[in-house]
Short mmCIF file of C-alpha atoms (C1' of nucleotides) in Angstrom, two decimals:
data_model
loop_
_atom_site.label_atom_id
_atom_site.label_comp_id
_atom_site.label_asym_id
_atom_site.label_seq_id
_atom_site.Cartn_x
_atom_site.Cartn_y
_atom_site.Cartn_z
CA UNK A 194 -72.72 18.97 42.31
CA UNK A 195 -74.63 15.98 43.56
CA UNK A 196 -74.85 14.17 40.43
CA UNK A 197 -71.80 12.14 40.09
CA UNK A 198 -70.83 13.05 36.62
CA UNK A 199 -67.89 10.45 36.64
CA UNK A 200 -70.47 7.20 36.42
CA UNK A 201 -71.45 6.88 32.52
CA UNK A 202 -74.31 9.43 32.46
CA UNK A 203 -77.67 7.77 31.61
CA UNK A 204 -79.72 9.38 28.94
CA UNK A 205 -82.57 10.88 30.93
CA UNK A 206 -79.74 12.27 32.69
CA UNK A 207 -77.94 13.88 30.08
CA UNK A 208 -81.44 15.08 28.95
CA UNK A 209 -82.22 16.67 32.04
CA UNK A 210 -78.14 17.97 32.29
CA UNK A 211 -78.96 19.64 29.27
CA UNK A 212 -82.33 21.45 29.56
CA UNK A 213 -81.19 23.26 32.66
CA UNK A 214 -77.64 24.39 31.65
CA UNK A 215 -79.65 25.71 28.69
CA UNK A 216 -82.33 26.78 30.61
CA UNK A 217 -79.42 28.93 32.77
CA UNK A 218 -78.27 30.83 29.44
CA UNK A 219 -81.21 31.41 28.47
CA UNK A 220 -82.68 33.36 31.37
CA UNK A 221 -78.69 35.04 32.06
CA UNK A 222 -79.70 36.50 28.43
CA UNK A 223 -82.52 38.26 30.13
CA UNK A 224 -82.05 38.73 33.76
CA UNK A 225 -78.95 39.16 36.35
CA UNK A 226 -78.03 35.86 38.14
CA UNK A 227 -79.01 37.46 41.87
CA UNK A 228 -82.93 37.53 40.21
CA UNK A 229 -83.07 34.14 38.95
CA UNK A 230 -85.44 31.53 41.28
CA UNK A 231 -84.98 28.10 41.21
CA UNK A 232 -88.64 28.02 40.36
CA UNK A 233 -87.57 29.88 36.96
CA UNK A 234 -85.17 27.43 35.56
CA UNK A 235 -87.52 24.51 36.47
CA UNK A 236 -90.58 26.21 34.59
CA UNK A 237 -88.42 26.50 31.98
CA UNK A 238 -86.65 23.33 31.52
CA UNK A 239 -90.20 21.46 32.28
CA UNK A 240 -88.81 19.80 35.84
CA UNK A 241 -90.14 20.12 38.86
CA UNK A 242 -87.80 21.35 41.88
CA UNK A 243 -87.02 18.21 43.43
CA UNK A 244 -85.41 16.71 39.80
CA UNK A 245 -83.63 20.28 39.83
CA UNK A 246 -81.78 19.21 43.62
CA UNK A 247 -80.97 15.74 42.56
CA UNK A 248 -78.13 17.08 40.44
CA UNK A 249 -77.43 20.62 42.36
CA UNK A 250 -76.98 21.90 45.41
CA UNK A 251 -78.50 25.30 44.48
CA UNK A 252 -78.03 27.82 41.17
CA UNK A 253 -74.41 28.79 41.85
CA UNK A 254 -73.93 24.74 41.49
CA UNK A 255 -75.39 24.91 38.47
CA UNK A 256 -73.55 27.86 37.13
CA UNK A 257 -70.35 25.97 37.64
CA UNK A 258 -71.53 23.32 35.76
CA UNK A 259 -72.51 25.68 32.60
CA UNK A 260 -69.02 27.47 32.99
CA UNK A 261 -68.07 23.45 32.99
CA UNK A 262 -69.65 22.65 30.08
CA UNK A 263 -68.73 25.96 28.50
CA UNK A 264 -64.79 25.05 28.78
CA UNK A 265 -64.91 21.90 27.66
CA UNK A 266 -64.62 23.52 24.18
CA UNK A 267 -61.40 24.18 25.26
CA UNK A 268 -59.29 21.09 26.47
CA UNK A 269 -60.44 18.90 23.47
CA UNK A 270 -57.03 19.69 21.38
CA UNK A 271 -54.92 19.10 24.38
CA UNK A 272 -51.89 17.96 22.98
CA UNK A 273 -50.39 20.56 20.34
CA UNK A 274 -46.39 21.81 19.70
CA UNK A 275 -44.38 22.17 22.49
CA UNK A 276 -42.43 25.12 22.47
CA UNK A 277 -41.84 26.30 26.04
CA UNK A 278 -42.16 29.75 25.37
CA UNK A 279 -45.35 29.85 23.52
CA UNK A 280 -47.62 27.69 25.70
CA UNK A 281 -49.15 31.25 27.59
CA UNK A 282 -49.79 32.38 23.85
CA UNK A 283 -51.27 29.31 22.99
CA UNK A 284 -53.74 29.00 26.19
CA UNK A 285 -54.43 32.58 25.06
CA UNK A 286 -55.55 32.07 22.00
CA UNK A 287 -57.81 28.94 23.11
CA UNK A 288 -59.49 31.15 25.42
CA UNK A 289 -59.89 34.01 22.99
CA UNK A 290 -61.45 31.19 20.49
CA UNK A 291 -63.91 29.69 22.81
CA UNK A 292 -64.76 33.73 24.07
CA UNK A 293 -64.79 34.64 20.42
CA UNK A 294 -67.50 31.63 19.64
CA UNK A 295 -69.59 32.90 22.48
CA UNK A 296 -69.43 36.12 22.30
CA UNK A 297 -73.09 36.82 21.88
CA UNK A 298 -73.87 35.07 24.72
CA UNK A 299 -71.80 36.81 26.66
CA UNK A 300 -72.74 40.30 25.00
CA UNK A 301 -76.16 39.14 26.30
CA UNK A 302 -74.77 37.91 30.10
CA UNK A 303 -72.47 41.41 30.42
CA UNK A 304 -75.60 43.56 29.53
CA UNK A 305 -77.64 42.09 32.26
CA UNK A 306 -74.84 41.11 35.03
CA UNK A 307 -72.31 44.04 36.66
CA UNK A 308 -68.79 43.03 36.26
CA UNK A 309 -67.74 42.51 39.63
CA UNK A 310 -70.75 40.71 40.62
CA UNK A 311 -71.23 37.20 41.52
CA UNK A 312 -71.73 35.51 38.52
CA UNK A 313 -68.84 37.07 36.51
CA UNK A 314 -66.51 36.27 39.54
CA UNK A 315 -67.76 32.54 39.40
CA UNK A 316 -66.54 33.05 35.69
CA UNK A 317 -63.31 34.15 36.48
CA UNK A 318 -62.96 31.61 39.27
CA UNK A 319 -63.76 28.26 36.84
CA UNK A 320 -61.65 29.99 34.52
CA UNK A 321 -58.66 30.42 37.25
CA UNK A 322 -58.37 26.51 38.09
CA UNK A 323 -58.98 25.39 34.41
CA UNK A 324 -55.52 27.59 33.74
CA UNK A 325 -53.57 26.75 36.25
CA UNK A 326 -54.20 23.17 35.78
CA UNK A 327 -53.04 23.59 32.32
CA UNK A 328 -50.17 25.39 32.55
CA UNK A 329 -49.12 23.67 35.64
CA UNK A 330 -48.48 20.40 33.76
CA UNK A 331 -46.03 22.41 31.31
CA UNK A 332 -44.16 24.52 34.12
CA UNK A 333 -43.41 21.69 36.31
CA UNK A 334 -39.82 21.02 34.53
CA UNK A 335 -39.08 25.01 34.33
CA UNK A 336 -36.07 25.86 36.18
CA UNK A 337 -36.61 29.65 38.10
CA UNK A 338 -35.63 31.54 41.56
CA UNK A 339 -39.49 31.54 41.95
CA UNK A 340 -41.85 29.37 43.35
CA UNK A 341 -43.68 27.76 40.78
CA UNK A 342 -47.14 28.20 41.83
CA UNK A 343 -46.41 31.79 41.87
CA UNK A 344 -44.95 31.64 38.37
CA UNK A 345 -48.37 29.82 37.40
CA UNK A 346 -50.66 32.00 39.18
CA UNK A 347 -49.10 35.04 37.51
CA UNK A 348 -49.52 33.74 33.85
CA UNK A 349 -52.84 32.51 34.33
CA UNK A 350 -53.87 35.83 36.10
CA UNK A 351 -51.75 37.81 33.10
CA UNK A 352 -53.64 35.99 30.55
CA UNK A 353 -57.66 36.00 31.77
CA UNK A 354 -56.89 39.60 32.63
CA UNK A 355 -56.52 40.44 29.22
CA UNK A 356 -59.10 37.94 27.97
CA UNK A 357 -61.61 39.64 30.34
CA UNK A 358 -60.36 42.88 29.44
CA UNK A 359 -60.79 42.14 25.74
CA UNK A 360 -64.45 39.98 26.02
CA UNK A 361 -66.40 41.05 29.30
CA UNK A 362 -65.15 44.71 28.99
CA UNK A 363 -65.80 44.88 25.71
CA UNK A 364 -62.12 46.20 24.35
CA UNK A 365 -61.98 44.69 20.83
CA UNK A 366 -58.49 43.80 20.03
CA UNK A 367 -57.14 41.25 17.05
CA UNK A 368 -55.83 38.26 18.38
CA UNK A 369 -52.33 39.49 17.55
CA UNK A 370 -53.06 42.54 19.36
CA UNK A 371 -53.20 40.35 22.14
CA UNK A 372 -50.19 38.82 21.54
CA UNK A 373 -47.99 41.83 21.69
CA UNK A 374 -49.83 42.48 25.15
CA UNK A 375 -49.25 39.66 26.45
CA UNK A 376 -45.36 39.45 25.74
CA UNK A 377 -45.18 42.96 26.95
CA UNK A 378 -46.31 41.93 30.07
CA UNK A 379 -44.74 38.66 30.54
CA UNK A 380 -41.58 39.73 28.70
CA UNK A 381 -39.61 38.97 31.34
CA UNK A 382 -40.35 35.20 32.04
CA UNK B 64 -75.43 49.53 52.01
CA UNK B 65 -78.34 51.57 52.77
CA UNK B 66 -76.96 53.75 55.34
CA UNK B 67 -75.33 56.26 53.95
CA UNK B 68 -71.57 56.64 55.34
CA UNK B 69 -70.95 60.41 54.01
CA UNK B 70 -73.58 61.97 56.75
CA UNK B 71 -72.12 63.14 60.06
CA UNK B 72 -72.67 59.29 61.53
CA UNK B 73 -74.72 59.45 64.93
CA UNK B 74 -73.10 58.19 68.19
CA UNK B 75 -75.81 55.53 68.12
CA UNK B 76 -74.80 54.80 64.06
CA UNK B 77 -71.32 54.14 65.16
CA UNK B 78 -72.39 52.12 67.76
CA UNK B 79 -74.50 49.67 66.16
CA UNK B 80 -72.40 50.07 62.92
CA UNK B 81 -69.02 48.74 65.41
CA UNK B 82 -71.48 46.37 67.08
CA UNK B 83 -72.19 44.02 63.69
CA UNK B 84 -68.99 44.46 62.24
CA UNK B 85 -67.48 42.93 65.24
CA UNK B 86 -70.22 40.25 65.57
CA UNK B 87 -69.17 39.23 61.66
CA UNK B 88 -65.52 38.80 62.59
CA UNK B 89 -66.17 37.24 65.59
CA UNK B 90 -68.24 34.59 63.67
CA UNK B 91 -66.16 34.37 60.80
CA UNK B 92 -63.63 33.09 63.26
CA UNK B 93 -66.00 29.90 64.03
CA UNK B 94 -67.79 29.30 61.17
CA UNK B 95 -68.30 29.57 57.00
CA UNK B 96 -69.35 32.65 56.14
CA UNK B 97 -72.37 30.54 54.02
CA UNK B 98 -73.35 29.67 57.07
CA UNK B 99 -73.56 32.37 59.20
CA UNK B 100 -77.20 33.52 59.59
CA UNK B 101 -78.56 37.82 59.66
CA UNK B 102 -80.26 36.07 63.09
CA UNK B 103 -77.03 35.10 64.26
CA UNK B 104 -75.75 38.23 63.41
CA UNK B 105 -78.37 39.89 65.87
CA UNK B 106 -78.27 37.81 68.65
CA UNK B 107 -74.63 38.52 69.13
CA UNK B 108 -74.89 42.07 68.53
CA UNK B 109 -78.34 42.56 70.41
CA UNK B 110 -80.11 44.22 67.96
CA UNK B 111 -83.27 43.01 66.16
CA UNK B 112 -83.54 41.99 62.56
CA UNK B 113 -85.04 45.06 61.67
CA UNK B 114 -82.01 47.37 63.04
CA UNK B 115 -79.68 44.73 60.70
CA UNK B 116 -81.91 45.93 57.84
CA UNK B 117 -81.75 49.68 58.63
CA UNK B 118 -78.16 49.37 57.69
CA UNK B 119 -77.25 46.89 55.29
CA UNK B 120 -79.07 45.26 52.27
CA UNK B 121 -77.66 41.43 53.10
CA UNK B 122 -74.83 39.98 54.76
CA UNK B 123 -72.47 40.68 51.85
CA UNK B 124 -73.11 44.15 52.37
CA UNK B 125 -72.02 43.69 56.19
CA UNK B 126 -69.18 41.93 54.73
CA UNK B 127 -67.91 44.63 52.53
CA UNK B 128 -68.50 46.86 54.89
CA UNK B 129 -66.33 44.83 57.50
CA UNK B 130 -62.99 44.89 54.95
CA UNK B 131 -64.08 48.55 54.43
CA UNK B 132 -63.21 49.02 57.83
CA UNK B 133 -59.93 46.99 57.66
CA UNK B 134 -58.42 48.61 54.79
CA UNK B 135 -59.25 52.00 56.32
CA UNK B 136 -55.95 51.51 57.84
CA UNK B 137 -54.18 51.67 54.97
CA UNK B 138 -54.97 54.79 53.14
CA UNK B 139 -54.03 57.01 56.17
CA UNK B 140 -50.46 57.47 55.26
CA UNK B 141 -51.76 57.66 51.39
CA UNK B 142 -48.49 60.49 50.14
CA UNK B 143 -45.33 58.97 50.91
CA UNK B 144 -42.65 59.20 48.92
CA UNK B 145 -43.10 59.54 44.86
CA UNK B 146 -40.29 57.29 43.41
CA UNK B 147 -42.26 56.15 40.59
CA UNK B 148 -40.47 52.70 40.51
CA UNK B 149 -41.34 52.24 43.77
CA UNK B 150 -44.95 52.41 43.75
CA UNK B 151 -45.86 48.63 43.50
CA UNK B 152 -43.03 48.01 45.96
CA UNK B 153 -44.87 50.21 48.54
CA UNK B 154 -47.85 49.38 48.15
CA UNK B 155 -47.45 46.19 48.63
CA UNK B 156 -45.40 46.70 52.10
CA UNK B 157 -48.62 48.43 53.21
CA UNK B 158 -50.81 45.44 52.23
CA UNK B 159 -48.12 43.07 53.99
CA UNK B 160 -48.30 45.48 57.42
CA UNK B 161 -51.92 45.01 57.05
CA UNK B 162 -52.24 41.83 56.70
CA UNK B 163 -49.42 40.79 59.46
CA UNK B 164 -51.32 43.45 61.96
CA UNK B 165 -54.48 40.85 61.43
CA UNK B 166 -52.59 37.58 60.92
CA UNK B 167 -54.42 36.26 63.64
CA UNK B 168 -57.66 36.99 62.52
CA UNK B 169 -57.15 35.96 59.23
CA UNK B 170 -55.83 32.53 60.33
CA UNK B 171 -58.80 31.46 62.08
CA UNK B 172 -61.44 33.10 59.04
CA UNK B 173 -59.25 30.79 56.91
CA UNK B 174 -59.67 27.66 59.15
CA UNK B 175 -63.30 27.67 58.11
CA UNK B 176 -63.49 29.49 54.68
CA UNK B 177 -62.49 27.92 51.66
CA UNK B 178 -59.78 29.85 49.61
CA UNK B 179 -61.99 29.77 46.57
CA UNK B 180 -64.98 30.20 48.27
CA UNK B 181 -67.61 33.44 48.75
CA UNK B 182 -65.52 34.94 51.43
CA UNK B 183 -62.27 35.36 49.86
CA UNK B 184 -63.45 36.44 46.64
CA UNK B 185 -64.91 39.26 48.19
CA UNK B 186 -62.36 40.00 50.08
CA UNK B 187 -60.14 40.06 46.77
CA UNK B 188 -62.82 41.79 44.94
CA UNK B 189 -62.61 44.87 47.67
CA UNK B 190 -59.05 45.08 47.61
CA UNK B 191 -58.70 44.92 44.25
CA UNK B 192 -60.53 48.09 43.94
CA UNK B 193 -58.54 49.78 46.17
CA UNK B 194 -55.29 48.42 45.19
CA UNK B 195 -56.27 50.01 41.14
CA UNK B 196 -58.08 53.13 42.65
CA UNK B 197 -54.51 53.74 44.53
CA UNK B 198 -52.65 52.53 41.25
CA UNK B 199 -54.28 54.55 38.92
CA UNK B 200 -53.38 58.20 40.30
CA UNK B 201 -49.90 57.39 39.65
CA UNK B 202 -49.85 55.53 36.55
CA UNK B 203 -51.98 58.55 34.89
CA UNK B 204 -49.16 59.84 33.14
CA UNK B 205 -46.54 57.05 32.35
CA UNK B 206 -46.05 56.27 28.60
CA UNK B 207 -46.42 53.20 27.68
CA UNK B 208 -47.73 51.33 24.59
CA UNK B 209 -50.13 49.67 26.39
CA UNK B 210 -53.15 50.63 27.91
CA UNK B 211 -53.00 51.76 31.48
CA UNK B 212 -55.72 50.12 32.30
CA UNK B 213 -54.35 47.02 31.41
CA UNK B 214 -51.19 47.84 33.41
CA UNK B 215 -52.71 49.03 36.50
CA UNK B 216 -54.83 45.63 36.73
CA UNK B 217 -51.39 43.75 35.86
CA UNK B 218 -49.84 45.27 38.52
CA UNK B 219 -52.74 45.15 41.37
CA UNK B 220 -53.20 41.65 40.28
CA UNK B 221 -49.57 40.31 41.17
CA UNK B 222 -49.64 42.47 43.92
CA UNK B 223 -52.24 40.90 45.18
CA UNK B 224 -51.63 37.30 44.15
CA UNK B 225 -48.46 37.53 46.36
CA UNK B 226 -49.97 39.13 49.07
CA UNK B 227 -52.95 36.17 49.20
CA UNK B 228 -50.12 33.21 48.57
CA UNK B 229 -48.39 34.55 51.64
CA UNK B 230 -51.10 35.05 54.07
CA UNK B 231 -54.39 33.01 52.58
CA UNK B 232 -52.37 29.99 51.82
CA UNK B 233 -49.46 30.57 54.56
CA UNK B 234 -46.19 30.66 52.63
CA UNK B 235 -44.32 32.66 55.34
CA UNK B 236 -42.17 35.03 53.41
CA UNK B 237 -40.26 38.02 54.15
CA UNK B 238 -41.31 41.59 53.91
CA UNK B 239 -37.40 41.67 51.67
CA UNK B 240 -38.16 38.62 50.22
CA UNK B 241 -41.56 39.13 48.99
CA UNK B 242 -40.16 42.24 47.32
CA UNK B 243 -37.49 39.86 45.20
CA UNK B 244 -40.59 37.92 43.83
CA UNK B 245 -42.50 41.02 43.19
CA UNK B 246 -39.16 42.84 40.61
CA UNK B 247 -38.83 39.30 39.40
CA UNK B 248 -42.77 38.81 38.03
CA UNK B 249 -43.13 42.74 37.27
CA UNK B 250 -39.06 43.11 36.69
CA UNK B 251 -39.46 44.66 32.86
CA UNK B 252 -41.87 47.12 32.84
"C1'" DA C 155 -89.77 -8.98 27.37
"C1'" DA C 156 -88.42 -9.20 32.23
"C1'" DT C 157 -85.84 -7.30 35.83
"C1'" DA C 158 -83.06 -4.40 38.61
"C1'" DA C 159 -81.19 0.08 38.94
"C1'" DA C 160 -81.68 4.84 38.32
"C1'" DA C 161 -84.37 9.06 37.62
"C1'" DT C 162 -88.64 11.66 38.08
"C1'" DT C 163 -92.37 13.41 40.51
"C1'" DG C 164 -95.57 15.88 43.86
"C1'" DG C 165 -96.28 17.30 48.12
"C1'" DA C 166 -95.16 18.57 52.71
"C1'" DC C 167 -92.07 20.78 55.85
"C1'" DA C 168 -89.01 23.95 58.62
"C1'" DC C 169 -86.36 27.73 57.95
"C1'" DT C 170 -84.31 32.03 56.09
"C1'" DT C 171 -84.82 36.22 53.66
"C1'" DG C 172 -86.09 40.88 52.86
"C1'" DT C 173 -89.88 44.32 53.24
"C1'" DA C 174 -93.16 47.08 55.52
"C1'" DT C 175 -95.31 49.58 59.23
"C1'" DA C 176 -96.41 51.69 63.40
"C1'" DT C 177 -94.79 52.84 67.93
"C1'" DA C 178 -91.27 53.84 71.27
"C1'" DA C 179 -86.71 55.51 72.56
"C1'" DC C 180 -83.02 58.35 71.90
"C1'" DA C 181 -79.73 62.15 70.65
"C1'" DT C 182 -79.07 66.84 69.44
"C1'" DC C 183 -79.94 71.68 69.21
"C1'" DT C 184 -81.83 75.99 70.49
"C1'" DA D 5 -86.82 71.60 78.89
"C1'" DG D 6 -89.02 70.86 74.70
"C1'" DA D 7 -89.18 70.18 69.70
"C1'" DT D 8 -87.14 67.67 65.89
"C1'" DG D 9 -85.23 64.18 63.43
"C1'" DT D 10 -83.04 59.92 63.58
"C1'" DT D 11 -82.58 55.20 65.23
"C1'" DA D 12 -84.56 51.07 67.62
"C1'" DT D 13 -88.04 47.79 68.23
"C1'" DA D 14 -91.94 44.36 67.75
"C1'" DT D 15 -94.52 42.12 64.65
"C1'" DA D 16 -96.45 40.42 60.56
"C1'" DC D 17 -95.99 38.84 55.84
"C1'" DA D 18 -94.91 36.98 51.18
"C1'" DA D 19 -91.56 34.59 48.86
"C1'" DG D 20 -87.75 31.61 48.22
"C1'" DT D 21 -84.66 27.80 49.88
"C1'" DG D 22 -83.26 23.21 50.62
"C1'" DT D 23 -84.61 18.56 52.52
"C1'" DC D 24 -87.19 14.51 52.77
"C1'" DC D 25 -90.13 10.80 51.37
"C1'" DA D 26 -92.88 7.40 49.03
"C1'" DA D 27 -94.89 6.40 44.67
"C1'" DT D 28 -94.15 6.18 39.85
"C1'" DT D 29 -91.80 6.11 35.50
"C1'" DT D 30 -87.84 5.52 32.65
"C1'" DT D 31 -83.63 3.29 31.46
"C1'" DA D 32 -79.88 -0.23 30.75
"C1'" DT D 33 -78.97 -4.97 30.75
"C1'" DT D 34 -79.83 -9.74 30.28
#
DNA sequence: AATAAAATTGGACACTTGTATATAACATCT
DNA sequence: AGATGTTATATACAAGTGTCCAATTTTATT
């Protein structure tokens, strides 16, 4: 990301933010990532290239930034209850909220993108950090045998396993469902 | 890849085949893999662009191709013994031989290749294939209440995740060891 | 409304990518 | 040794990438 999104974000900025996030879902609707040009998104979004690299490095930038923008959804309830044990539940069902909300989109993205390719793995990867941030602020006080970044990587990885499983996948599955799945497999912890 | 591996492979195939693969380790040893060029790729190996392009569709084809060739040394061995409990465990001593055999190697790919970057996530995405492809043939007929799928990528993913903690981001850790973390994160199912 | 800062724009540039094609070199088999 | 099929090579090409710059327009602030 070149643009420094930390500065208070003028409004030709956020305009131009916008149009090619939105510019990005729109053509991952209709093409795979690998196929989109540069030149696409700035035909769409009415910029020439040069506006385009003044805020990106190049599209996979860009993506990052939609997955960014995406997730934000997410962290805007922060601070609910506090019971130890149900804070992987809880992520859970965040993520299967904000996957639920989008799920056309991403009917749209999966039809057009393999799921091993690079744009689902950039998914996957925004997704990691954004859990393991989050749970990492909750785990830090947990007493256990095991390292805690390895505790933290395994419930994150538990957890967007079975979101992925359920949403990208395309294995439909109540929300409960998913609860029962995910104790089975974390039982232990 | 657009040579096609399954043919008797010429003298000559094997030999220019060898002849990149070593070039891309060699370079992933002193640079980013974003930055290594198909030109640089020739020069080393003395072969012109075109010969690159005989065999491989891009770079990340090379590069799949190259942990192809890695992992090749573990399925050799592929029908040891058939405690079922055991599976994960030995598995994962076949991934820690492997990865201790190329320590070296992997310690100076790391020195210029972000963990989260292209590199690693293909490297991840290769063996997680061919940690569920070995997976699955066993799991095929354990009952369980949840879908093997879903238990087969539980259990390739925390296989994995230990496997990367110890040798992507150097947590030297036992062979015995590593298998006390692995019954305590997979210890109830 | 004036001003300073920030964003947009068009065009030029060097470089990399992937494809295509025609010729030469090579290995393999009878 | 000669025929056959595969691989190597040189070269050319269209398209995309990312950088740079100087001129212009838009924006936030006073």
């Amino acid at each position: 990301m070149k643009y420094d999104l930390n500065q208070k974000i003028t409004r030709g900025a956020q305009r131009t933010l916008s149009a090619f996030t939105q510019s990005m879902f729109t053509l991952l609707a209709k093409e795979s990532f690998e196929k989109i040009k540069v030149n696409e998104l700035c035909e769409l979004s009415n910029f020439p290239r040069a506006t385009f690299y003044n805020y990106f490095q190049d599209k996979y930038d860009l993506l990052n930034y939609c997955w960014h923008v995406l997730a934000d959804q997410i962290d805007v309830a922060e601070l609910t209850s506090l019971n130890h044990e149900e804070i992987p539940i809880q992520f859970f069902d965040r993520a299967y909220d904000l996957l639920s909300e989008n799920k056309v989109i991403f009917d749209q993205i999966m039809a057009h993108n393999d799921v091993d390719g690079t744009l689902i793995n950039s998914f996957s990867s925004y997704m990691k950090t954004v859990t393991r941030d989050y749970l990492t602020q909750y785990f830090k006080q947990t007493a256990s045998n095991l390292p805690i970044e390895l505790l933290v990587n395994h419930f994150s990885n538990t957890i967007l396993m079975l979101i992925e499983w359920i949403f990208l996948t395309n294995h439909p599955v109540t929300k409960e469902q998913g609860h029962q799945y995910l104790r089975a497999l974390l039982g232990n912890l």
